[in-house]
Coordinates of C-alpha atoms and ligand atoms in Angstrom, one line a residue:
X27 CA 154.1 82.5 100.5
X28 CA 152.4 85.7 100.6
X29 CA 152.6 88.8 103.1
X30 CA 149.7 89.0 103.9
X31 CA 148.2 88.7 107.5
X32 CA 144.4 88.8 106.6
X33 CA 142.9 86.5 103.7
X34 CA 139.2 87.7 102.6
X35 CA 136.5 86.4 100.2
X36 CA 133.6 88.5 98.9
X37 CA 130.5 87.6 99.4
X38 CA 130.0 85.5 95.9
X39 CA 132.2 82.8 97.7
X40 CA 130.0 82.1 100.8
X41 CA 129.5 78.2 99.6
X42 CA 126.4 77.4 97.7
X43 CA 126.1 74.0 99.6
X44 CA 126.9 72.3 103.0
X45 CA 129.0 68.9 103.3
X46 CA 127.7 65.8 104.5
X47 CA 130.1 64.1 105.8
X48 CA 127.8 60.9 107.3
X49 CA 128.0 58.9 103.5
X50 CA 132.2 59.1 104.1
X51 CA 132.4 58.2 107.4
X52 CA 133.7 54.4 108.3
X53 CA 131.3 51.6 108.9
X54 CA 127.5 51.6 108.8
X55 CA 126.0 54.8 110.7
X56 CA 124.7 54.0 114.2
X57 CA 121.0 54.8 114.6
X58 CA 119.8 57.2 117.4
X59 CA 117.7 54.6 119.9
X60 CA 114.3 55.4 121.7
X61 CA 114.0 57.0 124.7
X62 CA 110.9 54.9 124.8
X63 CA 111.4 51.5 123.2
X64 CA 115.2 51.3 123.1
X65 CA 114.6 50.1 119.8
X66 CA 116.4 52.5 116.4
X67 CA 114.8 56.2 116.4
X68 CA 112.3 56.8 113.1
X69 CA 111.3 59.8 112.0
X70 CA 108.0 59.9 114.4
X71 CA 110.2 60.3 117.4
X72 CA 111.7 63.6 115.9
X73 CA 108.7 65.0 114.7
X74 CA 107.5 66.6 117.8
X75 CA 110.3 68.6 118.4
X76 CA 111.7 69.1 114.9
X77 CA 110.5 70.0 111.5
X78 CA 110.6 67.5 108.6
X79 CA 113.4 69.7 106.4
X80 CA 115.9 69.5 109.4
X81 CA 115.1 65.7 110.3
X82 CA 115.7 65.4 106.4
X83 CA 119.1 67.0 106.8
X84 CA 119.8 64.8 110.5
X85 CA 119.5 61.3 108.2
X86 CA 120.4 62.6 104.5
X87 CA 123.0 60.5 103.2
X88 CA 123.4 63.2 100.1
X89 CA 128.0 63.9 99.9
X90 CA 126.6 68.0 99.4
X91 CA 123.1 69.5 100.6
X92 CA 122.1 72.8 98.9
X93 CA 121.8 76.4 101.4
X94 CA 118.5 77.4 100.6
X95 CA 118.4 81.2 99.2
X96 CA 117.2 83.3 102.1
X97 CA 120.1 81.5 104.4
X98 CA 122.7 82.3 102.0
X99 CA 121.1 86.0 101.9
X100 CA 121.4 86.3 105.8
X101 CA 124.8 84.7 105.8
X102 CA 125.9 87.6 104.2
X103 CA 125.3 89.9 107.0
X104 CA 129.0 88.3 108.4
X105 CA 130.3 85.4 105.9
X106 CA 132.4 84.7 104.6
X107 CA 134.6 85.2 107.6
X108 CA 138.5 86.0 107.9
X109 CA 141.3 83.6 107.6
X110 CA 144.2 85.1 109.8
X111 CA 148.0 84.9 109.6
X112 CA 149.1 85.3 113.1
X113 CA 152.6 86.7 112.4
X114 CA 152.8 88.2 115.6
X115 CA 152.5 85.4 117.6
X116 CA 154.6 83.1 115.4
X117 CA 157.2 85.5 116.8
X118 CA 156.3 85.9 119.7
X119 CA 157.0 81.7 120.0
X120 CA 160.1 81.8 117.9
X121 CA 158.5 79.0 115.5
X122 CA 159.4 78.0 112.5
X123 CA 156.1 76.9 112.5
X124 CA 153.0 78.4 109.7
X125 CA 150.0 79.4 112.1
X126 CA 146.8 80.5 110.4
X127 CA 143.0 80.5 112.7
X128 CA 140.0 81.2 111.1
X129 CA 137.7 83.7 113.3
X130 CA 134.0 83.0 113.5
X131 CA 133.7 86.4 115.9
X132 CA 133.1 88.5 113.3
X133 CA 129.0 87.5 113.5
X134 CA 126.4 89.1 115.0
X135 CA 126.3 86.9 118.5
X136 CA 130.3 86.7 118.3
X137 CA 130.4 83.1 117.5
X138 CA 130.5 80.0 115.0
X139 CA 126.9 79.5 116.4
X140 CA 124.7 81.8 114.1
X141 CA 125.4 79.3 110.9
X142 CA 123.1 77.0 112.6
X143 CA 120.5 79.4 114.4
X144 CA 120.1 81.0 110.7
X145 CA 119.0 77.7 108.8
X146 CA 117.1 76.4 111.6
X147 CA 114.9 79.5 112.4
X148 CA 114.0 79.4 108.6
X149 CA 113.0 75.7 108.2
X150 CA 110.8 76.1 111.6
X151 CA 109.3 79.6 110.0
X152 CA 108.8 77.3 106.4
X153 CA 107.3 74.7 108.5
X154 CA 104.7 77.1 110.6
X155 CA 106.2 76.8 114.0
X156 CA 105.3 79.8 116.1
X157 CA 107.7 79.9 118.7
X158 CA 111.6 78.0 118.8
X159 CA 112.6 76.8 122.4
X160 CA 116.0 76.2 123.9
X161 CA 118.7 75.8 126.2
X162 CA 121.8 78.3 126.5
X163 CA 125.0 77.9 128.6
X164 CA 127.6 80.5 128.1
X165 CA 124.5 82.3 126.3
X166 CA 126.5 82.2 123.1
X167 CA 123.6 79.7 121.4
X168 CA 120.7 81.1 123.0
X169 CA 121.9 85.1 121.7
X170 CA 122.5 83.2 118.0
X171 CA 118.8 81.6 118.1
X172 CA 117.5 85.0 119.3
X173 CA 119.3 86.7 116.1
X174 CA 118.3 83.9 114.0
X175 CA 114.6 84.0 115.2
X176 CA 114.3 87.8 115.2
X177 CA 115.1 87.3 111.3
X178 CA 112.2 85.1 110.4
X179 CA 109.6 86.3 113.1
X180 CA 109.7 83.7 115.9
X181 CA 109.2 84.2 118.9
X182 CA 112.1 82.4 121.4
X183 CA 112.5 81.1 124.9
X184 CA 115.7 79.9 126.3
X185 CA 116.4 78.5 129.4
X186 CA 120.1 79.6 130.7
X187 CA 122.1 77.4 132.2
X188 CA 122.4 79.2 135.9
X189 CA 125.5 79.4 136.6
X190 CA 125.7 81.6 133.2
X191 CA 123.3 83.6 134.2
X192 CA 124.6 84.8 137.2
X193 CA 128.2 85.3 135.4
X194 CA 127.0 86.9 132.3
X195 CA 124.2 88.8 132.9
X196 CA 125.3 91.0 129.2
X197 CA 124.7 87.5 127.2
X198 CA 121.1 88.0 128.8
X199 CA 120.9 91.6 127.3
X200 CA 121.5 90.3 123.9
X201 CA 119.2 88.0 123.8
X202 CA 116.2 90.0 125.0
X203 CA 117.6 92.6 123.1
X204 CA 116.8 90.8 119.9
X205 CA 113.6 89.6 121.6
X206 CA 113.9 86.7 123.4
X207 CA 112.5 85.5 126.8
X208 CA 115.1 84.3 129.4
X209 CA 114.9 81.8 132.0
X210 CA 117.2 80.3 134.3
X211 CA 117.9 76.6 134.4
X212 CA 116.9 75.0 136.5
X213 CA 113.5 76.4 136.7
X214 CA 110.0 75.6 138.0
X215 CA 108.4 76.0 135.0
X216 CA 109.2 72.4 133.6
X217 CA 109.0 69.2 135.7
X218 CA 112.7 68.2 134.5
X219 CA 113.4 71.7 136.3
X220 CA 111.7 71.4 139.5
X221 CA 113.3 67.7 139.7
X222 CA 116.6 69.2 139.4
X223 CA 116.0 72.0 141.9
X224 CA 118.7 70.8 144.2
X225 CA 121.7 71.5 141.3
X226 CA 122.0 75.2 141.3
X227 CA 124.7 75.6 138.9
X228 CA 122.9 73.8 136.5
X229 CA 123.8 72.5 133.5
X230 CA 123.5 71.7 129.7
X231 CA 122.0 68.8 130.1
X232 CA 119.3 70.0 132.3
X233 CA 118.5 72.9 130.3
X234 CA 118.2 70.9 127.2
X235 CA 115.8 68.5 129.5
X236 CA 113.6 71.8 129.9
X237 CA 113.4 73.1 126.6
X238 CA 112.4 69.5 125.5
X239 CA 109.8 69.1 127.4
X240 CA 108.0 72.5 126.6
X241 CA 108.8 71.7 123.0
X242 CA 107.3 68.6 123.0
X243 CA 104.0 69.7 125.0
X244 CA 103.0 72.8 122.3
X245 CA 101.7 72.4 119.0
X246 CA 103.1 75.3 117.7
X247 CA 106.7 74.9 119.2
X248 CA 110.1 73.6 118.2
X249 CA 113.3 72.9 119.9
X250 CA 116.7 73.8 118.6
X251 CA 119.9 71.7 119.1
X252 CA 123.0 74.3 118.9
X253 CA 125.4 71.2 118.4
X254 CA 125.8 67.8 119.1
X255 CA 123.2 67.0 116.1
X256 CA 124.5 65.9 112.2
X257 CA 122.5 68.5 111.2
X258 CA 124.1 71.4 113.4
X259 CA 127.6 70.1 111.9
X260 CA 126.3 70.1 108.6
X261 CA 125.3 73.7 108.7
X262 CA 128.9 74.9 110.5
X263 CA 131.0 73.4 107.4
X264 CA 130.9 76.9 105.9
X265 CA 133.6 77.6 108.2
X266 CA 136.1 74.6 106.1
X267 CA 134.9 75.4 103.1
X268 CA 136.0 78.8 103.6
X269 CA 138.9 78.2 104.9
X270 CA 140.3 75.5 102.1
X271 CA 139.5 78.7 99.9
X272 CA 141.3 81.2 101.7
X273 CA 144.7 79.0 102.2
X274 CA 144.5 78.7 98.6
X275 CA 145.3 82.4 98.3
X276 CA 147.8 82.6 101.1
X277 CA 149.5 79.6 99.1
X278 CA 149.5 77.2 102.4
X279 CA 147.8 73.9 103.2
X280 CA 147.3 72.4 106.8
X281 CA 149.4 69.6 108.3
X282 CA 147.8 69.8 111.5
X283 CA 143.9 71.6 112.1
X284 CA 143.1 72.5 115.9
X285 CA 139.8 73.3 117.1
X286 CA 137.9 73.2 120.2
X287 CA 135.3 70.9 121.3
X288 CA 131.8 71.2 123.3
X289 CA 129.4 69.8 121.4
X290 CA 131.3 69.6 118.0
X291 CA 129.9 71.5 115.7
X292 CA 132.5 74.7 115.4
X293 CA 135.2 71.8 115.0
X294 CA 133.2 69.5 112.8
X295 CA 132.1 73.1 110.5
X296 CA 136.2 73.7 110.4
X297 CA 137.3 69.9 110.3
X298 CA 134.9 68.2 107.7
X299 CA 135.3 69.7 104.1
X300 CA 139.3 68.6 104.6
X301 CA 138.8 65.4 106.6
X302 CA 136.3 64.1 103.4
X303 CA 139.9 64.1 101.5
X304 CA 141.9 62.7 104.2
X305 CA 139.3 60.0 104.7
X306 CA 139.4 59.6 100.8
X307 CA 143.5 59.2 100.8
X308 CA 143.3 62.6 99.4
X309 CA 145.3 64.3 102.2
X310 CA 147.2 63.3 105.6
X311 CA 146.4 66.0 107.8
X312 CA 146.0 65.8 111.5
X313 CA 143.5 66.6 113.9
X314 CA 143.2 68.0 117.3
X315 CA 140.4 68.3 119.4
X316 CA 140.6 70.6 122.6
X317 CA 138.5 70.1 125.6
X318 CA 138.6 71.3 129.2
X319 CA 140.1 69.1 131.6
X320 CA 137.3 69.1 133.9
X321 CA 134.7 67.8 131.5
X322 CA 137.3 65.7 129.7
X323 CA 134.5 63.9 127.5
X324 CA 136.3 62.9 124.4
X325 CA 140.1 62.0 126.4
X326 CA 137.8 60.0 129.6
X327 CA 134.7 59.3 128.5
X328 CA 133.4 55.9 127.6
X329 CA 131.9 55.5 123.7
X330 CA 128.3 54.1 125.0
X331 CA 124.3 54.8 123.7
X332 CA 123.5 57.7 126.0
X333 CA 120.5 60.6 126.5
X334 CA 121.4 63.8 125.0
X335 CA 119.7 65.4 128.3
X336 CA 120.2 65.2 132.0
X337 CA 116.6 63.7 132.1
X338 CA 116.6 61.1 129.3
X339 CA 114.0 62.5 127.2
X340 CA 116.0 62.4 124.1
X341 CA 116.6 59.7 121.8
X342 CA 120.1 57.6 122.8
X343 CA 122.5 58.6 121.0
X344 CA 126.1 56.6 120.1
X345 CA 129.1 59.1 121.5
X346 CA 131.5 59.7 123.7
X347 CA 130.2 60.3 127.9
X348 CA 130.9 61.1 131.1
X349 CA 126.9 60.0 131.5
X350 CA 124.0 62.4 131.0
X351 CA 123.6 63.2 134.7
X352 CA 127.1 64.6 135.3
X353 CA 127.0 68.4 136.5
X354 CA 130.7 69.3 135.4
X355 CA 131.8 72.3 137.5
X356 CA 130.9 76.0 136.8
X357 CA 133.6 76.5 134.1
X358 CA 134.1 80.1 132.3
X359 CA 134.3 78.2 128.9
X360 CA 130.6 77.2 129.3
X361 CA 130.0 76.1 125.6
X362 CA 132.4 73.1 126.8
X363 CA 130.8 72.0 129.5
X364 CA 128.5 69.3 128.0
X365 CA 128.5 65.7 129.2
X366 CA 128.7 64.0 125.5
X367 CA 130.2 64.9 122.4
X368 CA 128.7 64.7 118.7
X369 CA 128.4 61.4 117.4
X370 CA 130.1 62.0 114.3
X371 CA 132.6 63.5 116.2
X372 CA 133.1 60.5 118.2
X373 CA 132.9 57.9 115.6
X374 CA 136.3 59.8 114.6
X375 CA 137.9 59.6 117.7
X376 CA 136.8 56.4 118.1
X377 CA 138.2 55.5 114.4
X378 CA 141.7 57.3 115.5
X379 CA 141.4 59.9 112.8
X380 CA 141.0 62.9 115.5
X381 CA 143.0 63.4 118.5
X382 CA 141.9 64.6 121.6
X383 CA 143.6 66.3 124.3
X384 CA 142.2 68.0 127.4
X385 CA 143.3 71.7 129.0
X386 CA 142.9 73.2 132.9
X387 CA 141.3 76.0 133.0
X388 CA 144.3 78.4 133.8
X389 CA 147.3 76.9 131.2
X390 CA 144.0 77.6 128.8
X391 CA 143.7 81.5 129.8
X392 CA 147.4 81.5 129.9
X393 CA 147.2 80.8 126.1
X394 CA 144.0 83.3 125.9
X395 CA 146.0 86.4 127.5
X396 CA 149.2 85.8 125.2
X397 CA 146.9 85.6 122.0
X398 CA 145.0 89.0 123.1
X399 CA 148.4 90.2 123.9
X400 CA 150.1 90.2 120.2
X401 CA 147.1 89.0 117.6
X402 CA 144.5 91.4 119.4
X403 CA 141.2 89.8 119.6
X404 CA 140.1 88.2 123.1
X405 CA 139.4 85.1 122.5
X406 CA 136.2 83.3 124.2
X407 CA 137.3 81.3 127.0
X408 CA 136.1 77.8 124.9
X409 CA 138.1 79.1 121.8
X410 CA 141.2 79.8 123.7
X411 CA 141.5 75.8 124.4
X412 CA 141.9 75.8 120.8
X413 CA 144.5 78.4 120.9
X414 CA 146.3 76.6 123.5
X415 CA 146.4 73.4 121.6
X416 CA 147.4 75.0 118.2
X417 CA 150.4 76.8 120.7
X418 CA 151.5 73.7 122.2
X419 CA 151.6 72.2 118.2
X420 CA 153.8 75.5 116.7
X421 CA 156.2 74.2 120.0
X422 CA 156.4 71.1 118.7
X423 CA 157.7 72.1 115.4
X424 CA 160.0 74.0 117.0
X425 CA 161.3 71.9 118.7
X426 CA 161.3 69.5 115.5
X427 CA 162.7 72.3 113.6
X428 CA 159.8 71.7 111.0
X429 CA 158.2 74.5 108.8
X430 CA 154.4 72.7 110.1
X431 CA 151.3 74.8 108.8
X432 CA 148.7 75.0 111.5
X433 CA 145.2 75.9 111.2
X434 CA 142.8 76.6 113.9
X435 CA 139.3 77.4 114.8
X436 CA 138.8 80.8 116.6
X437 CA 135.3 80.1 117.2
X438 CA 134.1 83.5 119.1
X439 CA 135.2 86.5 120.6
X440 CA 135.4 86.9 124.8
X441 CA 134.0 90.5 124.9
X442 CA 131.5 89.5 127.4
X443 CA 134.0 87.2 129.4
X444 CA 136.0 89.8 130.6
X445 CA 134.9 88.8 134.4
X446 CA 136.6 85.4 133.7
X447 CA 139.9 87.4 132.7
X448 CA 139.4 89.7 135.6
X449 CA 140.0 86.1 137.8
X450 CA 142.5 85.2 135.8
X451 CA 144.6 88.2 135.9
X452 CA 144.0 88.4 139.7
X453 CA 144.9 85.1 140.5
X454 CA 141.6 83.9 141.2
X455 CA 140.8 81.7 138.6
X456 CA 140.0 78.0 140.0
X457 CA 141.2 75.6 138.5
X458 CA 139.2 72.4 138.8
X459 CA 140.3 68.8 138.6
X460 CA 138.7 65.5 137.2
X461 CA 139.0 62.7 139.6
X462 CA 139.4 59.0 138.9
X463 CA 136.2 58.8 141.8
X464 CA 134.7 61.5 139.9
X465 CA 134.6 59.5 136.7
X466 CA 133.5 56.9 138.4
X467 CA 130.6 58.9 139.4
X468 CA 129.8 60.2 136.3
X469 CA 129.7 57.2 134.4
X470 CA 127.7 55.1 137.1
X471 CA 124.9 56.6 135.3
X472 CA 125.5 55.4 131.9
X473 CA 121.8 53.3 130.7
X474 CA 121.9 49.8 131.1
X475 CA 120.7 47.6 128.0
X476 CA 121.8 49.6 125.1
X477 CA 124.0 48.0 122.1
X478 CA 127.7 47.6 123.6
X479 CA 130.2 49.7 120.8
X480 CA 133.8 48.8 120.7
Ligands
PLP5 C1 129.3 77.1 122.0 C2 130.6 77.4 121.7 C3 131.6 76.4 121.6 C4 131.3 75.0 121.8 O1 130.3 74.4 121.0 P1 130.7 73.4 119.8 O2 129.4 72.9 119.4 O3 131.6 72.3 120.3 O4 131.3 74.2 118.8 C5 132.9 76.8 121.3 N1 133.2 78.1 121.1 C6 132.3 79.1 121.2 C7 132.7 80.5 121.0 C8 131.0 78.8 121.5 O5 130.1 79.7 121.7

């Protein structure tokens, strides 16, 4: 085992291609359903929103899918990113235990989510879309798309989810800073806004319902998914490949891999190049996904058809729910607070090969602060559920007295979080609950009719 506490590539080993993980996944894939007829999505019901390369890359069936040239070429403004040794807080917990987090922070928005803006503002440009449209909550996808778009000459519009925007009004900075128009969600620009005037906070769901619908009214604009979407995981499995290259040189190989989970697509980008060999009886690692206890979507939720959107103007799509109307509570970790989870990601869950576990909001900043404290980087409040997870895993081997190797996903920095910390530090950090009425309420609105999946 080597000394060293940082493992970096040069740039001639950012991967040449991204893994598809849909052709090794067990059983037949489920097809996205209709908004309109109920009936399997084709093609046609993508087009509006979507170009043809991306739609291409939602349904390919293809094990590898090659990075076209100018991606790779703006990849290189951050990848390949740094595989850690955290040395210091493997002391710090007395573990016997091997820990090792790969950090996504080191791009230009401070997140995992960039790998995905990139590829998708440069299919949109191929295709001669004008203008990308979106929705943001912690602002960490709509500051990534504004990037992304600024690189190819698109113009952007996001709608912010509002409680975000009133909490992190830097994030908004960002964005317009690399040219992109802010709104906040919801708005009365949009009729899915104005009918969802009455929740302030807002939420993903509503946002997305927004940026949909202008999307689908203009010619010349697009929408972009920052997650959730096969081809939004595809583009994040630079982060495994990476990383299977990097533990190579520090001589180590995972037992266990931690990440959190919104959406899916930071866990699935860190997850999917080793899970293809644990799915092929290549491996027998485990997996852990994080989530926040008061959007507990993978540990609660029911595996059911749902909308994508708060409005249901998205195909249906099989995955774990709390229902597409659910507002979950104005949580600093707002890249988590999502009603569903990817559908690749819950076919795994589902399938039992990935765990899930669910975090409050102060054990989680707990984790964050002691992280900060003795590996240096603050963590983004969604990345330190992650943190606390691979924490709680370095215990158990303790406690096993087991040399375990974990890897986990440190998926962006919390530079513009500091406010959350601030509550934290001062004690005033709610701390919100998930009620067994509250899930009741949340799933009451699950559609009726759709394909039962057990
Ligand atoms: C958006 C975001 C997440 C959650 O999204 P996923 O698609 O689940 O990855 C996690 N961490 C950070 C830093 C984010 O910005």
């Amino acid at each position: 085992m080597s000394e060293e506490t940082k493992f970096v590539l040069g740039e001639d080993a950012i991967p040449t291609h991204w893994i598809n993980l849909l052709p090794d996944l067990p059983g037949e894939p489920l097809p996205p359903l209709s908004p309109a007829t109920g009936q399997p999505a084709g093609p046609e019901d993508l087009t509006p929103i979507f170009p043809m390369a991306l739609i291409g890359q939602e349904v390919s069936m293809e094990p590898e899918v090659a990075i076209p040239d100018p991606v790779r070429d703006a990849y290189r403004l951050w990848r390949p990113t740094p595989l850690y040794r955290a040395r210091r807080l493997e002391q710090a917990l007395g573990t016997p235990a091997k820990l090792f987090y790969k950090y996504e922070g080191v791009s230009p928005a401070g997140s995992h989510k960039p790998n995905s803006a990139v590829p998708q503002a440069y299919e949109n440009a191929q295709a001669g879309v004008r203008k990308l449209v979106t929705e943001t909550g912690a602002g960490q996808w709509g500051s990534s798309l504004g990037f992304a778009c600024s690189l190819f000459g698109l113009e952007c519009e996001v709608f912010m989810v509002g409680s975000s925007y009133d909490q992190k009004p830097y994030r908004r900075s960002m964005m317009r800073t690399w040219g992109a128009t802010v709104h906040r969600s919801p708005s009365d620009l949009t009729e899915s806004g104005r009918a969802q005037a009455g929740n302030a906070t807002g939420s993903l769901g509503i946002a997305i319902s927004e940026a949909v619908e202008v999307a689908a009214q203009n010619e010349d604009t697009n929408y972009a998914l920052g997650s959730v979407l096969n081809h939004v995981l595809l583009h994040q499995t630079v982060i495994g490949q990476e990383a299977i290259a990097q533990l190579e040189l520090a001589q180590a190989f995972p037992d266990v891999i931690v990440g959190c989970v919104g959406g899916g697509s930071n866990f699935a980008g860190l997850v999917f190049p080793f899970i293809r060999g644990t799915l092929r009886g290549e491996n027998r690692i485990r997996y852990l996904a994080a989530e926040p206890a008061a959007c507990p979507t993978l540990t609660r939720g029911h595996y059911a058809y749902d909308f994508g959107d708060t409005v249901g103007l998205t195909p249906l799509m099989p995955m774990h729910t709390l229902g597409h109307d659910f507002v979950p509570p104005p949580l600093h970790a707002g890249g988590l607070r999502y009603h569903g989870a990817a559908p690749m990601i819950s076919g795994l869950v589902k399938a039992g090969v990935v765990e899930a576990r669910a975090y409050r909001q102060n054990e989680t900043f707990e984790a964050a602060v002691r992280f900060a404290r003795t590996e240096g980087i603050i963590p983004a409040p969604e990345s330190a559920h992650a943190i606390r997870g691979a924490i709680e895993e370095a215990l158990a081997a303790k406690e096993a007295g087991e040399e375990r190797t974990i890897l986990f996903g440190l998926s962006g920095h919390g530079n513009f979080d500091l406010a959350a910390y601030d509550a934290y530090l001062g004690g005033t950090l709610e701390d919100p609950e998930f009620s067994e009425a509250d899930l009741e309420t949340a799933l009451a609105a699950l559609p009726q009719g759709t394909p039962a999946l057990s």
